[in-house]
CSV table of C-alpha atoms and ligand atoms in Angstrom, one decimal:
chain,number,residue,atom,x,y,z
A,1,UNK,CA,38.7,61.0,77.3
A,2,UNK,CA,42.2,61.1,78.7
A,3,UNK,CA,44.5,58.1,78.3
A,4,UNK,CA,45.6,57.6,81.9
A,5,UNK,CA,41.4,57.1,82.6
A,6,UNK,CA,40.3,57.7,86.5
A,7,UNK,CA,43.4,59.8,87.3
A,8,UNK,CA,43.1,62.1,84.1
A,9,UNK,CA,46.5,61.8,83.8
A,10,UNK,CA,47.6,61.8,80.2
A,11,UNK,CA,50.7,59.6,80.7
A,12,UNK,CA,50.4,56.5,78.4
A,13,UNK,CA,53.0,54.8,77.0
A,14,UNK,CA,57.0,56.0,77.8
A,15,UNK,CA,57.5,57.4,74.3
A,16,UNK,CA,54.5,59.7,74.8
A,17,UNK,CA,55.5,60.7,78.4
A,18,UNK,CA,59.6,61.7,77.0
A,19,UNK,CA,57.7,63.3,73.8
A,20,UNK,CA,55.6,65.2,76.0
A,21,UNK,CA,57.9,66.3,78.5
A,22,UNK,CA,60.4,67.5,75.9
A,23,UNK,CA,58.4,69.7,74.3
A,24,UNK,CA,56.7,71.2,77.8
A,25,UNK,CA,60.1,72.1,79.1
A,26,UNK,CA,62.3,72.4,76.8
A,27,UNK,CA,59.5,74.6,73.9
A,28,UNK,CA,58.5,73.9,70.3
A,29,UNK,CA,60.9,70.9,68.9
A,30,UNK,CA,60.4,69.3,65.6
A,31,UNK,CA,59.3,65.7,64.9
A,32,UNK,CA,63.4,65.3,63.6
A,33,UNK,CA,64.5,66.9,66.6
A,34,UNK,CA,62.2,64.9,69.0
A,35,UNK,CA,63.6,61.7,67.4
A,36,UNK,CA,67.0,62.6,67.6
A,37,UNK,CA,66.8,63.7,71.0
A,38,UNK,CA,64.9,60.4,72.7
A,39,UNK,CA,66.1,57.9,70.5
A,40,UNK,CA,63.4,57.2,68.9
A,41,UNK,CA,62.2,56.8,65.4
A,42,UNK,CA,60.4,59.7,63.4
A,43,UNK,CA,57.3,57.0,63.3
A,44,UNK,CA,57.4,56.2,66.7
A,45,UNK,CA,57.6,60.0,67.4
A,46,UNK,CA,54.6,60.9,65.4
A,47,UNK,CA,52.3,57.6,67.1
A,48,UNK,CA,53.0,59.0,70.7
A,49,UNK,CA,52.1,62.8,69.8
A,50,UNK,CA,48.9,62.2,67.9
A,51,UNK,CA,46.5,61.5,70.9
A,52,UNK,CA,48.4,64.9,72.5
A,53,UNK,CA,47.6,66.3,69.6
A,54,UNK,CA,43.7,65.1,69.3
A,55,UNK,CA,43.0,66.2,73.0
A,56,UNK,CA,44.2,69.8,72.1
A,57,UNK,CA,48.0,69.4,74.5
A,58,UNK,CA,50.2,69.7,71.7
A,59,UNK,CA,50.1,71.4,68.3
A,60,UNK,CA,52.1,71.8,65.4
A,61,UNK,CA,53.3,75.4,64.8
A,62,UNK,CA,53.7,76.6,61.0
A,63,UNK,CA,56.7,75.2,59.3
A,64,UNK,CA,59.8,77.7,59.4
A,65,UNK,CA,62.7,75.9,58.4
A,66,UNK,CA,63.9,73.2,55.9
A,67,UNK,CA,66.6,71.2,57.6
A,68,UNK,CA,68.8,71.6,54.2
A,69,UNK,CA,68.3,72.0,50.8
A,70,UNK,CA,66.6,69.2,49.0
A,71,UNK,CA,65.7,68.0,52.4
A,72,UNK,CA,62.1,67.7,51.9
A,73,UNK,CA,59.0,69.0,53.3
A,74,UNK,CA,59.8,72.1,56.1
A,75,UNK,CA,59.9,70.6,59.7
A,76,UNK,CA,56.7,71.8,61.8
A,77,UNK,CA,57.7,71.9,65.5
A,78,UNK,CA,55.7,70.1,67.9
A,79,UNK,CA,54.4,73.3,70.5
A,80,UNK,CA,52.1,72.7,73.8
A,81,UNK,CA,48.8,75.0,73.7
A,82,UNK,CA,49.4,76.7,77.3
A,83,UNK,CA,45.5,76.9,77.6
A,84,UNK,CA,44.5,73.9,77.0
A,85,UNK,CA,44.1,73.3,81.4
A,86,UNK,CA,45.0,75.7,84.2
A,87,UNK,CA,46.3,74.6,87.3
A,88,UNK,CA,46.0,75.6,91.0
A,89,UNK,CA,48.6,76.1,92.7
A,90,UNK,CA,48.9,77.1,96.9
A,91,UNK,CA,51.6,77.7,99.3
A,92,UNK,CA,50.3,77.0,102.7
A,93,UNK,CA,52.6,79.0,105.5
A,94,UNK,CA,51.8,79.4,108.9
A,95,UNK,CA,49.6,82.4,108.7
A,96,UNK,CA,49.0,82.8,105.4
A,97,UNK,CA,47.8,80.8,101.8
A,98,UNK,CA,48.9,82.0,98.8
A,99,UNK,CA,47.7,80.9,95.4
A,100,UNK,CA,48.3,81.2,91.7
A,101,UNK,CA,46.5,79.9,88.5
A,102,UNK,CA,48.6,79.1,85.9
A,103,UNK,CA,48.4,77.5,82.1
A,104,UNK,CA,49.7,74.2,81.2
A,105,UNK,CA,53.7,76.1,80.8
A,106,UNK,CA,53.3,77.1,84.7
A,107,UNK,CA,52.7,80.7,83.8
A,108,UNK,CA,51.2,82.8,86.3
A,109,UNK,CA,47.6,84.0,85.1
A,110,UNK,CA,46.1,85.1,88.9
A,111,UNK,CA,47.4,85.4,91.8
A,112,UNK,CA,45.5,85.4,95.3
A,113,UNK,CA,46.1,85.6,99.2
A,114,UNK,CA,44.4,84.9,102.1
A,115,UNK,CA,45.3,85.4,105.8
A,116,UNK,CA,44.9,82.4,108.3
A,117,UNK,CA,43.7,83.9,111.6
A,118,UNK,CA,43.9,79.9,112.8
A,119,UNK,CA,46.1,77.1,112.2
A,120,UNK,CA,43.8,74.2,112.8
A,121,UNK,CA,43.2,71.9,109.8
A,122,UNK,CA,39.6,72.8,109.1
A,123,UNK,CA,40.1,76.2,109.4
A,124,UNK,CA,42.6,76.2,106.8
A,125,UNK,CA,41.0,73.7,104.6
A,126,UNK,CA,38.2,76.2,104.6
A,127,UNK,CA,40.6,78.9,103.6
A,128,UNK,CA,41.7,76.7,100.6
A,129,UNK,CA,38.2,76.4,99.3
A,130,UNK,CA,37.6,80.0,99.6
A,131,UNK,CA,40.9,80.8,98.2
A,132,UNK,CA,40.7,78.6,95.3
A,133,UNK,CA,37.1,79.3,94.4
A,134,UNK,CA,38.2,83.2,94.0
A,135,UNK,CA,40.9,82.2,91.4
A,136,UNK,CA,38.9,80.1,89.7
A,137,UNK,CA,36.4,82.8,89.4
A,138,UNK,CA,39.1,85.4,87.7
A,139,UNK,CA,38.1,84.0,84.3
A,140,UNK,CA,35.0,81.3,82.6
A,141,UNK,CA,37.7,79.4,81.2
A,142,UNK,CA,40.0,79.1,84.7
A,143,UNK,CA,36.9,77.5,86.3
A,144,UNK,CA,36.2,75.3,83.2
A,145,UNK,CA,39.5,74.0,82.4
A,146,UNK,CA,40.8,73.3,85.5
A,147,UNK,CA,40.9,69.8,87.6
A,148,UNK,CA,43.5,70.2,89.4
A,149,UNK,CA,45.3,71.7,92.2
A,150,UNK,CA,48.7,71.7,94.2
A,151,UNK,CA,49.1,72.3,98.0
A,152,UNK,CA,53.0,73.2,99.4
A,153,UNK,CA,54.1,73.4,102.9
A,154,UNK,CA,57.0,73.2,104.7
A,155,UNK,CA,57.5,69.8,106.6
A,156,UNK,CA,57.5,66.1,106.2
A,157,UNK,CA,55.1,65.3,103.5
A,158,UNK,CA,54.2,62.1,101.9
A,159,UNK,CA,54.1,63.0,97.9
A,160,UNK,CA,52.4,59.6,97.3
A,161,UNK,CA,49.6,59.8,99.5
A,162,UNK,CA,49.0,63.8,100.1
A,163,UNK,CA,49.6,62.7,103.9
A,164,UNK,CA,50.9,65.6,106.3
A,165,UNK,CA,53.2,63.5,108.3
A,166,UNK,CA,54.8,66.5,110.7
A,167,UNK,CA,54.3,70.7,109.8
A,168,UNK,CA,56.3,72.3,112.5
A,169,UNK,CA,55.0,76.1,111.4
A,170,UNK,CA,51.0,74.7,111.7
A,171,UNK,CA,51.7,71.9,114.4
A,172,UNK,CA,50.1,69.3,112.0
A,173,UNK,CA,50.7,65.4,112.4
A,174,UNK,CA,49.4,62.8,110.2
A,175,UNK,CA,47.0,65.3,108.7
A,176,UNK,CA,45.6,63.4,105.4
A,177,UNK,CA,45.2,66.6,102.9
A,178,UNK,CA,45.3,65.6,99.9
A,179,UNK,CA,42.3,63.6,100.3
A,180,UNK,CA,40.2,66.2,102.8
A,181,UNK,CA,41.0,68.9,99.8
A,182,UNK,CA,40.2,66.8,96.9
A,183,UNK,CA,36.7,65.8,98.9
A,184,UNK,CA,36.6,69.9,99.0
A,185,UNK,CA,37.0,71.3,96.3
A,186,UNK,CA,36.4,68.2,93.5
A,187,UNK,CA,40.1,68.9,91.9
A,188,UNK,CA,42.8,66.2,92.0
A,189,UNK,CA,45.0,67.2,94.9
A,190,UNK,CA,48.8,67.0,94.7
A,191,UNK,CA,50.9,68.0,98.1
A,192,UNK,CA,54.4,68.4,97.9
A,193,UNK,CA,57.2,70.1,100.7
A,194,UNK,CA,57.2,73.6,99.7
A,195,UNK,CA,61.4,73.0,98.2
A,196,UNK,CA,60.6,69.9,96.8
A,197,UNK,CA,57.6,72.0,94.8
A,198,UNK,CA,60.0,74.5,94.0
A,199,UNK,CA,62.8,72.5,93.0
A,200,UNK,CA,60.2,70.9,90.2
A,201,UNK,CA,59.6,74.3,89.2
A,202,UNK,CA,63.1,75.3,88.6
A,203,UNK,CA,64.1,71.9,87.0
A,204,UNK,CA,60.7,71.6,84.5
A,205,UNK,CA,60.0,75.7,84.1
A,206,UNK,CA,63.0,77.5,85.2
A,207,UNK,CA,66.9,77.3,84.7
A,208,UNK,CA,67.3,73.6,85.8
A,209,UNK,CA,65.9,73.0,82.3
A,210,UNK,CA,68.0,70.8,80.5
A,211,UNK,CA,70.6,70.2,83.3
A,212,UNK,CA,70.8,66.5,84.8
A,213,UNK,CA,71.8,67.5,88.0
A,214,UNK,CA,70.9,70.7,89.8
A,215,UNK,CA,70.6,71.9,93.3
A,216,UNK,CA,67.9,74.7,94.3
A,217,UNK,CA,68.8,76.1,98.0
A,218,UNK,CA,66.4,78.4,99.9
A,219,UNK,CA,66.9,80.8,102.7
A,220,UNK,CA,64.8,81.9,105.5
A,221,UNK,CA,63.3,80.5,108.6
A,222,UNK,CA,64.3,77.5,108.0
A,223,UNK,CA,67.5,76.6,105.5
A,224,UNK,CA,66.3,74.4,102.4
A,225,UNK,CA,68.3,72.2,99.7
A,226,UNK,CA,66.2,70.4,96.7
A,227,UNK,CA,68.3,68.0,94.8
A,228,UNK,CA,67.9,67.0,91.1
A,229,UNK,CA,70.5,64.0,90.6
A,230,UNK,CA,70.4,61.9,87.1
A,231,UNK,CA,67.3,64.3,85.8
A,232,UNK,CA,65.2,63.0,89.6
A,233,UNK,CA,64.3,64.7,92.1
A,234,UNK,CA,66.4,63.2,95.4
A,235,UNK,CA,64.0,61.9,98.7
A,236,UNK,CA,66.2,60.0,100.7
A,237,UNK,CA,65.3,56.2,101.8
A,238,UNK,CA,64.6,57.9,105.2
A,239,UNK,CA,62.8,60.9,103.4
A,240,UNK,CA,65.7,63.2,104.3
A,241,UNK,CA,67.9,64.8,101.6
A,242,UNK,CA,69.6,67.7,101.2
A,243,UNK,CA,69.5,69.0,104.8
A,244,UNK,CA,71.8,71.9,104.1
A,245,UNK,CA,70.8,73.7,107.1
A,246,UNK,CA,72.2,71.2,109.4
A,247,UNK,CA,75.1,70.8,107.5
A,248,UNK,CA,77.5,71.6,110.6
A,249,UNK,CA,79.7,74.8,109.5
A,250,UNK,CA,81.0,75.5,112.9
A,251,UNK,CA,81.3,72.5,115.3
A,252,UNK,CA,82.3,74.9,118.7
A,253,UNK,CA,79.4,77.3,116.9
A,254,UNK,CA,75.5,78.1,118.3
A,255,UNK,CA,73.0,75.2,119.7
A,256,UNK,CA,70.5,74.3,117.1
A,257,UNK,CA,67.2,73.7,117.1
A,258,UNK,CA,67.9,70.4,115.6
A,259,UNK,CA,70.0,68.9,118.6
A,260,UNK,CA,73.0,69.8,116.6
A,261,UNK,CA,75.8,72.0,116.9
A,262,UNK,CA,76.9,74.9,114.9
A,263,UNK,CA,74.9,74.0,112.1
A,264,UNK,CA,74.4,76.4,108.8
A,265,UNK,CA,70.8,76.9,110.3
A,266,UNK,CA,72.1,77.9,113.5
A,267,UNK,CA,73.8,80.6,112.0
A,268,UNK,CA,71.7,81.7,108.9
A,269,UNK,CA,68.3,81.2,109.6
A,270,UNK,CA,66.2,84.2,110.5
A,271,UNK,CA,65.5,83.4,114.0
A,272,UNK,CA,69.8,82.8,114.5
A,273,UNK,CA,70.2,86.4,112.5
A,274,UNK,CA,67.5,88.3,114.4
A,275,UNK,CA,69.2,86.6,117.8
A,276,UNK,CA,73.2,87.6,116.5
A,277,UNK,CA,71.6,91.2,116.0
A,278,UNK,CA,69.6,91.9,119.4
A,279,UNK,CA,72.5,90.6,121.2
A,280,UNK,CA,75.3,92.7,119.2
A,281,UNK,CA,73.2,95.6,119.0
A,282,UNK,CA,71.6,96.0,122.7
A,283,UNK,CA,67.6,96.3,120.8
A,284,UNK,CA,66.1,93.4,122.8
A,285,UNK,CA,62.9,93.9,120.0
A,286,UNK,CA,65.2,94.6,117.0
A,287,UNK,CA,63.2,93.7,113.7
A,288,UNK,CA,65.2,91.7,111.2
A,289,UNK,CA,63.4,94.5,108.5
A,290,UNK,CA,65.5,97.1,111.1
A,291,UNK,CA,68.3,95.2,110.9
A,292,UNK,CA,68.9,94.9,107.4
A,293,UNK,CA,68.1,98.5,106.8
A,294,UNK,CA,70.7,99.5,109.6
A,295,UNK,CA,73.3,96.9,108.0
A,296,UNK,CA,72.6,98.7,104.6
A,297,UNK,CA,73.2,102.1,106.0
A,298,UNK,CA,76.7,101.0,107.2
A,299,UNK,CA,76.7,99.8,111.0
A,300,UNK,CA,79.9,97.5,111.0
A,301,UNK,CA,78.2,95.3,114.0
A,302,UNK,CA,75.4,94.1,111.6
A,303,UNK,CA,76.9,93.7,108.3
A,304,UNK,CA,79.4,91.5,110.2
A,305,UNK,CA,76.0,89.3,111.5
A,306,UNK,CA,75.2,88.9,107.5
A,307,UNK,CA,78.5,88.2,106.4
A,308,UNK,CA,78.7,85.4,108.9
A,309,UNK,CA,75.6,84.2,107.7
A,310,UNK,CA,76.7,84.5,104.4
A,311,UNK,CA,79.7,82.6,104.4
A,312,UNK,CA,78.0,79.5,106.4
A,313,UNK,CA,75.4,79.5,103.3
A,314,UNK,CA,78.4,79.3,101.4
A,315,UNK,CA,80.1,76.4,103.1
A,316,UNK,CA,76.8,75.0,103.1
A,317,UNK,CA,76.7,75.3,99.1
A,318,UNK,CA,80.0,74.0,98.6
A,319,UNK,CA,79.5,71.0,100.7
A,320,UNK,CA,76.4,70.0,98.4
A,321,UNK,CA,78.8,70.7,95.1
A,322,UNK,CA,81.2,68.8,96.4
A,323,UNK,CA,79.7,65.8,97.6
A,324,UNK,CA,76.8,66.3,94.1
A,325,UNK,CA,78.7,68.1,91.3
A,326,UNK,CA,75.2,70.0,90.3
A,327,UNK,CA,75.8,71.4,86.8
A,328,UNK,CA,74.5,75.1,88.7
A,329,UNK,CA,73.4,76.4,91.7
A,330,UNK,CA,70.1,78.7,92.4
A,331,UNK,CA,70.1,80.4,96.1
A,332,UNK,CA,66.7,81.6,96.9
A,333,UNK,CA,64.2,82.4,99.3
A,334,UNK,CA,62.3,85.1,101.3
A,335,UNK,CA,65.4,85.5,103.4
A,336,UNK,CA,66.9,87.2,100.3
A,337,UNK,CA,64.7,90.2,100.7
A,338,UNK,CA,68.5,91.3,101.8
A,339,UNK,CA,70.3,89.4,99.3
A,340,UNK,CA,72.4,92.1,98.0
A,341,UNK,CA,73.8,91.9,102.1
A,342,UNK,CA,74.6,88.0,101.7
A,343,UNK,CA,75.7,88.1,97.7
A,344,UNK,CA,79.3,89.0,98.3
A,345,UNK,CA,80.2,86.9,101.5
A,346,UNK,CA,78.1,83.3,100.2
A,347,UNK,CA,80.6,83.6,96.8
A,348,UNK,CA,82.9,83.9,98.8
A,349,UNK,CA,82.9,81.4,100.7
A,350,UNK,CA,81.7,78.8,98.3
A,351,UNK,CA,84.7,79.8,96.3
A,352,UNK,CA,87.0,79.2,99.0
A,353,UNK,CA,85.5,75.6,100.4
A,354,UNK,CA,84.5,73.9,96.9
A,355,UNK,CA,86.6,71.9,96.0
A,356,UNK,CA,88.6,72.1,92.5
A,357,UNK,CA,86.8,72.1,89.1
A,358,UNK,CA,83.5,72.2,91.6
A,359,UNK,CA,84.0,75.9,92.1
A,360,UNK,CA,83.4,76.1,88.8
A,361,UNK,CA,79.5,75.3,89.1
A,362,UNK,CA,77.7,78.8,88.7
A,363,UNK,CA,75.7,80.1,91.3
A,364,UNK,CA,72.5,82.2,90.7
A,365,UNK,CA,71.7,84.5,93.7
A,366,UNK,CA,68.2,85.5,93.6
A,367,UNK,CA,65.1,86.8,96.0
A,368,UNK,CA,62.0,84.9,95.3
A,369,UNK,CA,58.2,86.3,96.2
A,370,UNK,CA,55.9,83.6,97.9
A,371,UNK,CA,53.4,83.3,94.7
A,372,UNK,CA,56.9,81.6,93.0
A,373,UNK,CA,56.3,79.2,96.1
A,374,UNK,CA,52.9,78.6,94.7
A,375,UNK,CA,53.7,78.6,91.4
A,376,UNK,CA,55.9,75.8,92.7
A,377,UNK,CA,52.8,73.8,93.9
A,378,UNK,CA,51.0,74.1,90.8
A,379,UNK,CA,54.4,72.7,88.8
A,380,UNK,CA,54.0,69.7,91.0
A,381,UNK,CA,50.1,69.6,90.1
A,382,UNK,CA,51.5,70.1,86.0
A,383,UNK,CA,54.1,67.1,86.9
A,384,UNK,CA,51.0,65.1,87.9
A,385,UNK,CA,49.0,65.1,84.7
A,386,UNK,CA,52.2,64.4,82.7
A,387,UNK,CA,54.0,61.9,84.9
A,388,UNK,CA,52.7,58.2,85.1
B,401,ZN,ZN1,70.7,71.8,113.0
């Protein structure tokens, strides 16, 4: 039934991967428009989206424009049907899983969470099944139209293989789990690093649409960079890319975790912010929810522990526009639940340290809610039914 056969993924040939991909991310586009954009002929344009259009993925939308007077027959833009397959997507953190169903355009239709009383890999894989079983029992048509789902966690992941190579939050090595969760649940498993999956998200469903190069940074525990260069998504040859948190901001500055030395991470992570405001504040068991609250009420000590924060995310930043040129910049993360503490000092900075025109690439300063983590998985799940 689908072109790709055993996989079920529906690339086929090039032209009907671009075609397809253009009108998923980008919405409805004409035939004309489709041509012009990739290049290609309005014949070759109709032969790749007819078998889209046979198996129900794309559809033509009624005609609403001539393209001039005298010009012919009204161009019909080329949509994608949102329901024609749902997707599972979960974010796997250390003690808890948090899952989304969405359509085909990575909108969220369900959302799910479970808590993991146990990091050991069965444990969790048994909280997967459970997890995804409840969201594809929200509706008939979720459980029907669904074959696939996408895991995210932080770490060193394999993409190709859905290998776990090293979670530091659930102590995982060389934890095959794409293949234990496929054998589980009888969905095609994708597993991504939770910013990679995000990343995809942003640059296929969010506002790196359109833009060839693009730079997603998260904040929180750890410090996060994913990379969009040339329209890809950057690895690494040594699967490192975009370490922004160890970009060093402060070479006299904090041990970090990593070996390093005054690293942004050292500085900006949670852990480093919770530390900076115990010791300034005398609260050995000072929450980082107290301290943001306090900071927001006005004590100098521990607005001054977010502005330094803040301005070694903003070196951080610069450093990636200035070595990258991304056309923009989105700052996210669940360390944002204070954003509005770290907003004025990361401009800032990143105004002062980038370098030239550079300064010019906009930033986007947002907080993001782990089911946009999960939504993240299920993009990469969407990327793997369109993608050869
Ligand atoms: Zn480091």
């Amino acid at each position: 039934m689908f072109p790709g056969s055993d996989t079920g993924s529906l690339a086929g040939a090039p032209a009907a991967t671009a075609v397809f991909t253009t009108v998923l991310t980008e919405g409805p586009v004409s035939r004309v428009g489709l041509a012009r954009r990739l290049g290609l002929s309005s014949a070759a344009v109709t032969k790749a989206a007819r078998p889209l259009i046979d198996l129900g993925y794309l559809h033509e939308l009624a005609a609403t424009e001539r393209t001039g007077p005298g010009a012919g027959r009204p161009a019909s833009p080329l949509a994608v049907r949102a329901d024609r397959e749902f997707f599972v997507g979960v974010k796997v953190t250390a003690d808890e899983l948090i899952g989304v169903i969405c359509d085909l355009c990575a909108q969220v239709r369900a959302t799910a969470r479970r808590p993991l009383a146990n990091p050991d890999v069965d444990s969790v894989l048994a909280e997967v099944g459970r997890l995804v079983d409840g969201l594809l029992d929200t509706l008939p048509e979720h459980r029907r139209r669904t074959r696939r789902l996408g895991l995210s966690l932080s770490g060193d992941v394999d993409h190709t293989t859905g290998l776990v190579r090293y979670s530091p939050f659930l102590h995982w090595r060389d934890v095959p789990l794409g293949e234990r969760a496929a054998r589980l649940t009888g969905l095609a498993v994708t597993v991504e690093n939770d910013v990679k999956a995000l990343t995809a998200a942003e640059h296929w469903f969010g506002e790196g649409v359109g833009a060839e190069s693009f730079a997603l940074v998260t904040v929180g525990t750890g410090i996060g960079c994913g990379l969009v260069v040339n329209g890809r998504l950057v690895s690494g040859a040594y699967g490192v890319a975009g370490e922004i948190g160890h970009v060093v901001v402060d070479a006299s500055g904090p041990d970090c975790h990593c070996g390093g030395r005054g690293c942004v991470e050292s500085i900006a992570g949670t852990d480093a912010i919770v530390a900076q405001a115990r010791e300034r504040t005398g609260h050995p068991d000072l929450t980082l929810d107290e301290a943001v609250t306090l900071a927001r009420g006005g004590h100098e000590l521990l607005r001054g522990v977010f502005t330094r924060a803040g301005n070694a995310i903003g070196c951080g930043i610069a450093a990636v526009a200035n070595l990258v040129g991304p056309t923009r910049i989105v700052v996210s993360g669940e360390g944002l639940a204070a954003y509005d503490l770290f907003d004025a000092p990361i401009r800032t900075s990143f105004q002062r340290q980038a370098f030239g025109a550079a300064a010019r690439c906009p930033l986007t300063i947002r907080p993001l809610p782990f089911e946009e983590w999960a939504r993240g998985a299920a993009a990469v799940s969407i990327q793997s039914l369109v993608l050869p």
